[in-house]
Backbone as ProteinMPNN parsed JSONL, in Angstrom:
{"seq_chain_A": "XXXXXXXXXXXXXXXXXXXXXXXXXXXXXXXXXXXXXXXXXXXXXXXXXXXXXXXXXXXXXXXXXXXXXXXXXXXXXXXXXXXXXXXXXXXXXXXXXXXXXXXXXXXXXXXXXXXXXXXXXXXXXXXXXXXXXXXXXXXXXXXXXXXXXXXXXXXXXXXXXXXXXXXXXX", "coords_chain_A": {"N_chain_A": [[-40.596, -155.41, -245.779], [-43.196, -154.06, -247.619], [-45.711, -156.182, -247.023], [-46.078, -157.239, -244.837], [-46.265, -155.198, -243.335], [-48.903, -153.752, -241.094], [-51.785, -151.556, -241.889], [-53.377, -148.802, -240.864], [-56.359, -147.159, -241.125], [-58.616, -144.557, -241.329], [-62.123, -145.307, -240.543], [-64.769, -143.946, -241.026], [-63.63, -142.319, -243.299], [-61.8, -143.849, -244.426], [-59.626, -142.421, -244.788], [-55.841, -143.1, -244.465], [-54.561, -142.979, -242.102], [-51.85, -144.308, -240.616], [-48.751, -146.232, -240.552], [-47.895, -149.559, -239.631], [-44.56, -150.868, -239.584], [-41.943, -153.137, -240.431], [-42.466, -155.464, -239.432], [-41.386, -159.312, -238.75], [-42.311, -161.079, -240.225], [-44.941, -162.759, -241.558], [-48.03, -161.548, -241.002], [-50.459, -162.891, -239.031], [-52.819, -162.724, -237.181], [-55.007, -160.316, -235.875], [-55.78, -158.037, -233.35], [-57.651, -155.649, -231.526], [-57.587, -153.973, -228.723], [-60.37, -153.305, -226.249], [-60.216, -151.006, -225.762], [-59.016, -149.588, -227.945], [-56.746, -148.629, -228.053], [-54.814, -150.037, -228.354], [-53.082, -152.662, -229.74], [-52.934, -155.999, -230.685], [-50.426, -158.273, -232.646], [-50.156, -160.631, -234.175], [-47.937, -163.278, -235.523], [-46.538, -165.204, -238.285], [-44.801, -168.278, -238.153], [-42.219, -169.089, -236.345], [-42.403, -166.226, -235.065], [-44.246, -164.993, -233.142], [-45.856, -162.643, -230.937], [-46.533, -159.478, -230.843], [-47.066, -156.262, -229.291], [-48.63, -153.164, -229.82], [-49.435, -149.84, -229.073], [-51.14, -146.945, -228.826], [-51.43, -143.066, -228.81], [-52.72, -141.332, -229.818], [-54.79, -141.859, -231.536], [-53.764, -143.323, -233.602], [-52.281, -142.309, -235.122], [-49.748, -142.177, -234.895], [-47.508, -144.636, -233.476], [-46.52, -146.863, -230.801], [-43.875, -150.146, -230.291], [-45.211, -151.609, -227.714], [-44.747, -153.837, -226.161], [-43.364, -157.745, -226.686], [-43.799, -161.239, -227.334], [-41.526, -163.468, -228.581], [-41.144, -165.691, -228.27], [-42.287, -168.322, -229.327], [-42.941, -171.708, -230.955], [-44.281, -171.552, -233.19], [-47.383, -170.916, -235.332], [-48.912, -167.799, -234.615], [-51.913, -168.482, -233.851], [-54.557, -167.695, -233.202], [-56.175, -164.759, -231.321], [-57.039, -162.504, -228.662], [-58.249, -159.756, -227.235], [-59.43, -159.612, -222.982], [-62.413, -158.518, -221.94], [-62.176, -156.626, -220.655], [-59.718, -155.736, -220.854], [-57.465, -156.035, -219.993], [-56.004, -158.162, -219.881], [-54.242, -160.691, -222.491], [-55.02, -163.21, -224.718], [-53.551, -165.804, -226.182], [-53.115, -168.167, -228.795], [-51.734, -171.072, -230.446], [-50.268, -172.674, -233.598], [-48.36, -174.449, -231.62], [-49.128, -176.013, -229.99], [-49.773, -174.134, -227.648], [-51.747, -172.443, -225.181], [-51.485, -169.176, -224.687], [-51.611, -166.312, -222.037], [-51.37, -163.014, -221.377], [-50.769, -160.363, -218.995], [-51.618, -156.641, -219.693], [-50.88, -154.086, -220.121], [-50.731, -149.98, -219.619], [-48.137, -149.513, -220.562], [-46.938, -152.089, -220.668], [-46.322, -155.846, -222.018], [-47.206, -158.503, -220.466], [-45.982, -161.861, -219.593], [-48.523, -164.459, -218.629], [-49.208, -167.034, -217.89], [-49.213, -169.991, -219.693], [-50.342, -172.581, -221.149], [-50.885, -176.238, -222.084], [-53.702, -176.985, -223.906], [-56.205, -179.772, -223.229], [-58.091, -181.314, -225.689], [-57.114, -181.01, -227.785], [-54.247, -180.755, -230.286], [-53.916, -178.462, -231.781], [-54.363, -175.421, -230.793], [-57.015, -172.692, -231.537], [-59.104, -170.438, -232.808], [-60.277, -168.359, -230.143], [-61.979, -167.229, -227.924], [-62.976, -164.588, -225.282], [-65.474, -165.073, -222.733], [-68.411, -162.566, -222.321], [-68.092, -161.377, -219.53], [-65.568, -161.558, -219.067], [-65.139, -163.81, -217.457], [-64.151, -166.372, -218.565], [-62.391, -168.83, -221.168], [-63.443, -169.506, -224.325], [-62.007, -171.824, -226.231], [-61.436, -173.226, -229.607], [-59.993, -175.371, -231.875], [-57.787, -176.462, -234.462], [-57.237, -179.268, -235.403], [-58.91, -180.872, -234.477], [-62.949, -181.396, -233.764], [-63.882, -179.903, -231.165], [-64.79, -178.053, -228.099], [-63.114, -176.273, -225.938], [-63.729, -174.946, -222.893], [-61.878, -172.531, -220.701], [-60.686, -171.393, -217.315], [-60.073, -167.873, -217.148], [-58.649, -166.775, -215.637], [-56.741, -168.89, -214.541], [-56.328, -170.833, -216.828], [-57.132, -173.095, -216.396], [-59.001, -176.171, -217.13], [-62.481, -175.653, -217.515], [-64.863, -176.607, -218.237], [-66.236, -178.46, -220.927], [-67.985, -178.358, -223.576], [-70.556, -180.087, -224.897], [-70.425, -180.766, -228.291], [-71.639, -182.379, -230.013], [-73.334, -183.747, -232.984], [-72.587, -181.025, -234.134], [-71.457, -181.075, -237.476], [-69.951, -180.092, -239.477], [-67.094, -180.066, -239.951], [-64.311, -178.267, -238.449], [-63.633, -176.592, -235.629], [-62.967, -173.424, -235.51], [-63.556, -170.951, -234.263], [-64.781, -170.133, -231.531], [-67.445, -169.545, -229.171], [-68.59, -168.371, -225.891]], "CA_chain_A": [[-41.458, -155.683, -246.913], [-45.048, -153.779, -247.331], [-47.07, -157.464, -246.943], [-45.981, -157.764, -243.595], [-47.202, -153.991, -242.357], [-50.42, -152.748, -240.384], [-51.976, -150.447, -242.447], [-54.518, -148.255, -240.338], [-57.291, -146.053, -241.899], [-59.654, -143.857, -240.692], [-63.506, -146.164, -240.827], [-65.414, -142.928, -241.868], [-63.337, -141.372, -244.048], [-61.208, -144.079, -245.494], [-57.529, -142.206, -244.715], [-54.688, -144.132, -244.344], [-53.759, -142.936, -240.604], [-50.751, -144.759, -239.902], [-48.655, -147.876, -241.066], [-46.864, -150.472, -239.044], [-43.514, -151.697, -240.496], [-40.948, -153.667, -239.976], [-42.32, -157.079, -238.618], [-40.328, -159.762, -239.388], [-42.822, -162.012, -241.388], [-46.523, -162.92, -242.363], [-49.331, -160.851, -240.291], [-51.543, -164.034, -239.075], [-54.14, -161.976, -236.593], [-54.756, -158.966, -235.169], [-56.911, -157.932, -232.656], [-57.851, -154.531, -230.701], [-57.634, -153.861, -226.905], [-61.767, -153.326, -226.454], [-60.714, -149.141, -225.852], [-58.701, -149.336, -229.506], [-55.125, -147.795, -227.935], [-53.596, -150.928, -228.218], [-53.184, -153.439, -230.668], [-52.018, -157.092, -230.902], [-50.082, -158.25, -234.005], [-49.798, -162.383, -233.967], [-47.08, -163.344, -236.538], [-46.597, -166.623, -238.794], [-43.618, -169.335, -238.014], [-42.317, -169.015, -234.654], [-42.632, -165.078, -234.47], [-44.414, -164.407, -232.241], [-46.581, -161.687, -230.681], [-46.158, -158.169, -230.977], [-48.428, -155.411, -228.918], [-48.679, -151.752, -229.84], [-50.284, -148.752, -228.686], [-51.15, -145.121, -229.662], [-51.677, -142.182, -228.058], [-52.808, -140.276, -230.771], [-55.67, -142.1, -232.365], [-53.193, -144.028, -234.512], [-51.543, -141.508, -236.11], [-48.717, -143.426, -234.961], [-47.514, -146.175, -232.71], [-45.021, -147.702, -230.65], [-44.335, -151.131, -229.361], [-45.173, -151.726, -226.131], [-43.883, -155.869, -225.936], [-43.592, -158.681, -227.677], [-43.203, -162.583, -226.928], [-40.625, -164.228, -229.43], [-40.769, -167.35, -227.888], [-42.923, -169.322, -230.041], [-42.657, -172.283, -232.167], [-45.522, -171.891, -234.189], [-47.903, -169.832, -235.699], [-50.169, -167.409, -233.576], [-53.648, -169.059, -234.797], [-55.703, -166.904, -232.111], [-55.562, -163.584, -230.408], [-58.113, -162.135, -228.153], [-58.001, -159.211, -225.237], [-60.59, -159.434, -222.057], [-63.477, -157.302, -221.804], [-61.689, -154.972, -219.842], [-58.403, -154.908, -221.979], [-55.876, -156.298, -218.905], [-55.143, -159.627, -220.915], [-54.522, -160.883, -223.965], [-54.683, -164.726, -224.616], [-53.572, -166.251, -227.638], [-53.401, -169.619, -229.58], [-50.552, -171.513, -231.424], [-49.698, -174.184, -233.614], [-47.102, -175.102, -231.274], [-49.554, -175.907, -229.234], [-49.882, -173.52, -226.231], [-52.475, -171.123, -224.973], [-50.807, -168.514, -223.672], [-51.937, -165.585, -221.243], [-50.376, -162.002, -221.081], [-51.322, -159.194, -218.63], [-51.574, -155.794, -220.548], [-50.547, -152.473, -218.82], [-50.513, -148.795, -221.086], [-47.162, -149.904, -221.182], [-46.664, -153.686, -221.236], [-46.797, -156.753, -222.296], [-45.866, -159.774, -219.591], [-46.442, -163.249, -219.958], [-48.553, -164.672, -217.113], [-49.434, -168.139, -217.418], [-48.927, -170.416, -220.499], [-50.656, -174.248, -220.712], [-51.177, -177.284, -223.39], [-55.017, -177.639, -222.985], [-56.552, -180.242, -223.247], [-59.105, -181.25, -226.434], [-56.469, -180.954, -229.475], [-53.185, -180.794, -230.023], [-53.617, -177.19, -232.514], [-55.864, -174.577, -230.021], [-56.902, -171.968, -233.123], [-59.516, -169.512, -232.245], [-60.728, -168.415, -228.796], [-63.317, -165.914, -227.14], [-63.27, -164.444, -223.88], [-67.043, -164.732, -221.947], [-68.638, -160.896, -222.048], [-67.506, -161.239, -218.234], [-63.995, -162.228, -218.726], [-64.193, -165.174, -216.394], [-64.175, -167.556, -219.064], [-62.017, -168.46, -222.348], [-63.161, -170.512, -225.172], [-61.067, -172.423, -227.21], [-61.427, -174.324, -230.456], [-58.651, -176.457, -232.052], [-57.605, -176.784, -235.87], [-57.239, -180.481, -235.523], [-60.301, -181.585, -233.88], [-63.959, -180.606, -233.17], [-64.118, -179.71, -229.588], [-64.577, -176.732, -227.709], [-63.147, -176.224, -224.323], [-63.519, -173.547, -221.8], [-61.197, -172.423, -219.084], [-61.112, -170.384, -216.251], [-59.453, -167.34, -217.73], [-57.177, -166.352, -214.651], [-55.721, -170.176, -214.497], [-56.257, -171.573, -217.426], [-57.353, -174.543, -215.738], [-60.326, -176.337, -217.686], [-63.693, -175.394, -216.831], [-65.331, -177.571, -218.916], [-66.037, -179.014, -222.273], [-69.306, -178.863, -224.141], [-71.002, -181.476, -225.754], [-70.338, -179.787, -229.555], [-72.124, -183.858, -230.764], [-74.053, -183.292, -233.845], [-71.691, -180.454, -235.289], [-70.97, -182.221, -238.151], [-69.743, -179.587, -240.533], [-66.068, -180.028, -239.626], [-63.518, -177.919, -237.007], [-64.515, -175.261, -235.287], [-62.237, -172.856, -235.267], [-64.198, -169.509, -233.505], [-65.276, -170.636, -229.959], [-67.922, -168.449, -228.424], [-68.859, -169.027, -224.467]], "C_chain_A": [[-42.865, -155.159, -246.622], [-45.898, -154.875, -247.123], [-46.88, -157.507, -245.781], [-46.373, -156.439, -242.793], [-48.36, -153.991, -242.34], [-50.689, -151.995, -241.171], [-53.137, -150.012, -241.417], [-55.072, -147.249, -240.94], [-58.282, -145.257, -240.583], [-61.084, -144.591, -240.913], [-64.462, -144.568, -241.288], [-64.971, -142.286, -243.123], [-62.246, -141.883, -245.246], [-59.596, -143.799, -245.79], [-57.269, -142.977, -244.016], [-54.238, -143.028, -242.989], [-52.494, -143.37, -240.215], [-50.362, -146.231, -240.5], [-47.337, -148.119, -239.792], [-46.101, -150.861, -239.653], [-42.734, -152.204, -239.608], [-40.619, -154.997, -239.087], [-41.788, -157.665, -239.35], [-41.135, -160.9, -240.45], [-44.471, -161.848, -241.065], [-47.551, -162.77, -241.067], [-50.77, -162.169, -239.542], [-52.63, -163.744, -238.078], [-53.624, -161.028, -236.226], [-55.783, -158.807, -234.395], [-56.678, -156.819, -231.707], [-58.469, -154.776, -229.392], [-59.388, -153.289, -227.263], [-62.14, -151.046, -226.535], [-59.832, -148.57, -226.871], [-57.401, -148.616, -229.203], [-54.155, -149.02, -228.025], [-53.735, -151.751, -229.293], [-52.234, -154.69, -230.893], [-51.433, -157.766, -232.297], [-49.592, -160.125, -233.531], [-48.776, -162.608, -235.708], [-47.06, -165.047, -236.623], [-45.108, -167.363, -238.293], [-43.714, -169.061, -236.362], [-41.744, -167.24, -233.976], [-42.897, -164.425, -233.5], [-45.425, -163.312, -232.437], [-46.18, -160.48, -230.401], [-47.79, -157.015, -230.345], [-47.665, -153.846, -229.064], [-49.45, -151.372, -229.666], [-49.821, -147.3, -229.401], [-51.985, -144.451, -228.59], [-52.292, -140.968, -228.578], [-53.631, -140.761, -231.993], [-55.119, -142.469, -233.77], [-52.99, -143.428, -235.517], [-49.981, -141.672, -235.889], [-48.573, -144.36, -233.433], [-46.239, -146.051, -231.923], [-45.083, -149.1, -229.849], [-44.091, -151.362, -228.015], [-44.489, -153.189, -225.344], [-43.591, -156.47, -227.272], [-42.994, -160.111, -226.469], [-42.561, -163.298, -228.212], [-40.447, -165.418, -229.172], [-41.796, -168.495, -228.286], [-42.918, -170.792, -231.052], [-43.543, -172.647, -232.942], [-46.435, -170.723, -234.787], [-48.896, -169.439, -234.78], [-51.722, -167.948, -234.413], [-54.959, -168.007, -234.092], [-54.935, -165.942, -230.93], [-56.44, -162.535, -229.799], [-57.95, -161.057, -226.895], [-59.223, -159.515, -224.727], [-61.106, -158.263, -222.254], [-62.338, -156.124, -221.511], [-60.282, -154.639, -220.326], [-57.317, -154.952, -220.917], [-55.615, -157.184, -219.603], [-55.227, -159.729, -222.126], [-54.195, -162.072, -224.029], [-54.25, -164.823, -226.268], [-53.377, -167.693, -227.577], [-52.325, -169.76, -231.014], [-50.29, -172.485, -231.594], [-48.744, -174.842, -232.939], [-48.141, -175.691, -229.785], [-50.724, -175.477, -227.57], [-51.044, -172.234, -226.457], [-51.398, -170.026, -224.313], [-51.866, -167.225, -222.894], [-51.696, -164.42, -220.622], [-51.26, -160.788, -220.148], [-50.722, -158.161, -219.608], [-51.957, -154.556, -219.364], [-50.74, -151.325, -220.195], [-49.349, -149.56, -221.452], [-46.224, -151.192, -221.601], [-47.352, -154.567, -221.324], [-46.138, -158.24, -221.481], [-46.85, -161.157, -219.523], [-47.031, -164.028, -218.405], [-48.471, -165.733, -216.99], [-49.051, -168.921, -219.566], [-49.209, -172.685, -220.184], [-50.648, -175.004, -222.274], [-52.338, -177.472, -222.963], [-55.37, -178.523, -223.671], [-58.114, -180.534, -225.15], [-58.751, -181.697, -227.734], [-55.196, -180.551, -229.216], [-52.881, -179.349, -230.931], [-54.605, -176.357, -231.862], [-55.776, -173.422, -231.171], [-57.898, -171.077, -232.636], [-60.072, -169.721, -230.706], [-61.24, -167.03, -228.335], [-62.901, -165.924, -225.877], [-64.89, -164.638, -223.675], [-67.272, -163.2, -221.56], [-68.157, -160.764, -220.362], [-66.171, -161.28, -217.895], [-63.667, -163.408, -218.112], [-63.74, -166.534, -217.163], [-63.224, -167.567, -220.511], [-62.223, -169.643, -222.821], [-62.418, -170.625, -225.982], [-61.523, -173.286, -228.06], [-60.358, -174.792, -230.852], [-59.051, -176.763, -233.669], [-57.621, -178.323, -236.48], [-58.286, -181.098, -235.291], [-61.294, -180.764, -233.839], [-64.477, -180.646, -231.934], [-63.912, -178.361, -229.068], [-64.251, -177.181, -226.078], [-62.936, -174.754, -223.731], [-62.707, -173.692, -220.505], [-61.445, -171.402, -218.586], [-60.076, -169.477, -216.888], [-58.051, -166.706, -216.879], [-56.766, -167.443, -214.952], [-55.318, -170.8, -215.571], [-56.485, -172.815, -217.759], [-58.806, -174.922, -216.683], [-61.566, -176.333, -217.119], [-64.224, -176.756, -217.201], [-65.811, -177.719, -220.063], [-67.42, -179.5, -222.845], [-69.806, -179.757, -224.943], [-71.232, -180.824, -226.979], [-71.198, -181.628, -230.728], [-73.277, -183.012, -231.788], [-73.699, -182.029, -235.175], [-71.284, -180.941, -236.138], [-70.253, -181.106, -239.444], [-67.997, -179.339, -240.331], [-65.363, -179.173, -238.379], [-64.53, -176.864, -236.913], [-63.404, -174.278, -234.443], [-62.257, -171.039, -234.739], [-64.9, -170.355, -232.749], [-66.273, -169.337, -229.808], [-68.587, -168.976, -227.083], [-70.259, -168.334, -224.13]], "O_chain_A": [[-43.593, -155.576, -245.722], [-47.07, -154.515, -247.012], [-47.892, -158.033, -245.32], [-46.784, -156.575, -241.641], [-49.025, -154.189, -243.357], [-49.666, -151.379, -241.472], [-53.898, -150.928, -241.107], [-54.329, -146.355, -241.345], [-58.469, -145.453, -239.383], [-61.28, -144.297, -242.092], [-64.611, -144.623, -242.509], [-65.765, -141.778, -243.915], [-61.846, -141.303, -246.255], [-58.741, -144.371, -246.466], [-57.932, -143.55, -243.151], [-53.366, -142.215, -243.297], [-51.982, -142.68, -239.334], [-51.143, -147.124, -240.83], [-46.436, -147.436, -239.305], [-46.569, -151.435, -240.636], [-42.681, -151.96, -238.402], [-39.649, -155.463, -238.489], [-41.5, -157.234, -240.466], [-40.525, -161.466, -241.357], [-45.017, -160.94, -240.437], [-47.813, -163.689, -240.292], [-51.965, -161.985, -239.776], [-53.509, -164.605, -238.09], [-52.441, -160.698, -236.142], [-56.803, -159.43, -234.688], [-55.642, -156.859, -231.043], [-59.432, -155.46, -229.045], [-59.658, -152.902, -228.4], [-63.034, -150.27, -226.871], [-59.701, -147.348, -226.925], [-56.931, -147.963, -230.134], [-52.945, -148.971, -227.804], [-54.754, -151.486, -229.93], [-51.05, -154.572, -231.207], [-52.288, -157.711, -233.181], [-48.804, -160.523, -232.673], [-49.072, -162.07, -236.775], [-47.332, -165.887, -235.766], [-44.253, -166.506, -238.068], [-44.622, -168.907, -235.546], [-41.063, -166.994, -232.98], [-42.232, -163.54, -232.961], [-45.862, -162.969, -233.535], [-45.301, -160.433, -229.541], [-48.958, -156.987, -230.735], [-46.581, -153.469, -228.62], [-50.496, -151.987, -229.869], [-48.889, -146.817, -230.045], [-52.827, -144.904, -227.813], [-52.391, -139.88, -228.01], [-53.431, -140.369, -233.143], [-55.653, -142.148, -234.831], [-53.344, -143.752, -236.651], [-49.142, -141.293, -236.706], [-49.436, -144.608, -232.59], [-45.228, -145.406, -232.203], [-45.945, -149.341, -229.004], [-43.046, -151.318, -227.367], [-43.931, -153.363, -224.26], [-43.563, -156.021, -228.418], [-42.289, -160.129, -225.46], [-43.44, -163.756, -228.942], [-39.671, -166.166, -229.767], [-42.032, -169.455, -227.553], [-42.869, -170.45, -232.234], [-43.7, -173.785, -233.384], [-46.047, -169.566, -234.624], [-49.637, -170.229, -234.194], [-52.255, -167.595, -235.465], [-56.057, -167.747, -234.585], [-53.969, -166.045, -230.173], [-56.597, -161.553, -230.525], [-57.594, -161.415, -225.772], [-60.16, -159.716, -225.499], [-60.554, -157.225, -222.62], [-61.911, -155.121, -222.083], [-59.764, -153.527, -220.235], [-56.407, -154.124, -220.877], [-54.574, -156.91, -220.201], [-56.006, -159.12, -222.858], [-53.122, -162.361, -223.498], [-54.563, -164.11, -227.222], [-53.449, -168.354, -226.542], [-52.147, -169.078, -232.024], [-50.046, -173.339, -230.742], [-48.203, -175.801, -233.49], [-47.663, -175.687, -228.65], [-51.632, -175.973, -226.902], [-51.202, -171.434, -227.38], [-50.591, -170.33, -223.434], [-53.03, -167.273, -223.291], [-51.73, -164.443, -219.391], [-52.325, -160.356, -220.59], [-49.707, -158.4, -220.262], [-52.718, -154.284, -218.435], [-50.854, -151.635, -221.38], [-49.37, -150.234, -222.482], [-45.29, -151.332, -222.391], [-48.541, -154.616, -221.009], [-45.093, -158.847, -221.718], [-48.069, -161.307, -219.43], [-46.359, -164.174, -217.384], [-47.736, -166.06, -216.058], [-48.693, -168.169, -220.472], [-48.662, -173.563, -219.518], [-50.448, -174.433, -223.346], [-52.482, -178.007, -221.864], [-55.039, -178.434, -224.853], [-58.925, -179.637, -225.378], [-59.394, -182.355, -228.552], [-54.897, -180.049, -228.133], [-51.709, -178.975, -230.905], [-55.756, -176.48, -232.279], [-54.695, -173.18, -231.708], [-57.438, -170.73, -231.549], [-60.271, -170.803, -230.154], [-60.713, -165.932, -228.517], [-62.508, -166.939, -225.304], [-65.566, -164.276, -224.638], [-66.578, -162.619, -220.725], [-67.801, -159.608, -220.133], [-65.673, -161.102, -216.784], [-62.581, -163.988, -218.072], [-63.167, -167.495, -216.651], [-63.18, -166.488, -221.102], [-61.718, -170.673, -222.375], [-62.017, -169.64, -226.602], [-62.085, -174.258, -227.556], [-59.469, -174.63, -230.015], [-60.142, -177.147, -234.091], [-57.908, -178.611, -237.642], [-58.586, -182.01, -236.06], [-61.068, -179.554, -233.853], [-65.439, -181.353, -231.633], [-63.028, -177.612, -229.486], [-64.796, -177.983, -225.32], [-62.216, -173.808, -224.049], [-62.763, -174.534, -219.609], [-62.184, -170.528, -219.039], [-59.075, -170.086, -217.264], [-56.944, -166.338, -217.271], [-56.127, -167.285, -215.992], [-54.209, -171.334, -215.598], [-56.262, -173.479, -218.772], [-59.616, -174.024, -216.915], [-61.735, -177.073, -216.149], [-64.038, -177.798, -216.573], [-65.868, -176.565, -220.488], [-67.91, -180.619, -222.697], [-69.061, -180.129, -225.85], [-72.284, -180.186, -226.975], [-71.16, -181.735, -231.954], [-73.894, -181.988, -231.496], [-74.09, -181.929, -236.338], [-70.326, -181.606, -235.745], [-70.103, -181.711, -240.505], [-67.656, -178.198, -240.644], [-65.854, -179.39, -237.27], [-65.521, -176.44, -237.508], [-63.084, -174.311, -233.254], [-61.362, -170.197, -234.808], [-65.587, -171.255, -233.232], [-65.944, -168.241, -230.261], [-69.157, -170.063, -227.178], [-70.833, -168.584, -223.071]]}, "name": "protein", "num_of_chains": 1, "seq": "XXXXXXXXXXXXXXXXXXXXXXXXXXXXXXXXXXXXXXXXXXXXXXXXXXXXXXXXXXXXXXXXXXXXXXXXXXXXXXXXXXXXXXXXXXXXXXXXXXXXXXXXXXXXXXXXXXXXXXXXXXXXXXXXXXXXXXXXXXXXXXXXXXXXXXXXXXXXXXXXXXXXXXXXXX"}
């Protein structure tokens, strides 16, 4: 179904470059490796994550992974500075944590953190060492250490009063 493809354009010029087809349902983020050859595709229900790359300035594609093992929707999908990981965020829960090669996609670490029971957007720290997390259910931000996952720690967000906060920045 066309609602569920990538469309890629050209940003100067407006052409249609290249389309993704053939995921299996509803597009729920996307997010580019920081040197634009790769590209993560977060999918709705328990889809899953899908990573492609190009070699050819996205005049086409192919996929390089995917994780199918989800039971929820990807809510958040972020690579590190330097474009080795890619974390994401799902109603089912879980952060997860993938190293990123030219050619794959492997699952490194995978936690329930702490804060909320829906983690929904999340930032790396311009350094990588750090990843925030917000949560669809609650207003709390927590940061972890981005190799472990382990919680750094948890800012005092008191006084936010305008509901969740679902874009973290560290």
């Amino acid at each position: 179904s066309p609602r569920n493809d990538v469309y890629l354009f050209e940003r100067a010029s407006g052409q249609m470059l290249h389309r993704i087809t053939g995921l299996p349902n509803t597009i729920t983020r996307l997010a580019f490796a920081p040197d634009g050859r790769a590209l993560a595709i977060g999918l709705w229900g328990s889809h899953g994550v899908r990573l492609f790359g190009s070699d050819s300035a996205w005049r086409s594609s192919r996929e390089l992974g995917s994780d199918r093992q989800y039971d929820g929707d990807v809510n958040g999908a972020e690579f590190s500075p330097d474009g080795k990981q890619l974390a994401t965020a799902s109603a089912d829960g879980a952060v997860r944590r993938y190293q990123v090669t030219a050619a794959t996609l492997t699952l490194a670490l995978t936690v329930r953190p702490d804060g909320g029971r829906q983690p929904f957007g999340l930032a790396y720290s311009p350094d990588g060492s750090r990843l925030a997390l917000g949560f669809s259910d609650t207003p709390v931000v927590t940061v972890l250490q981005a190799d472990s996952l382990v919680k750094a720690y948890t800012p005092d967000v008191g006084g936010l009063d305008r509901g969740k906060i679902g874009r973290a920045h560290v």
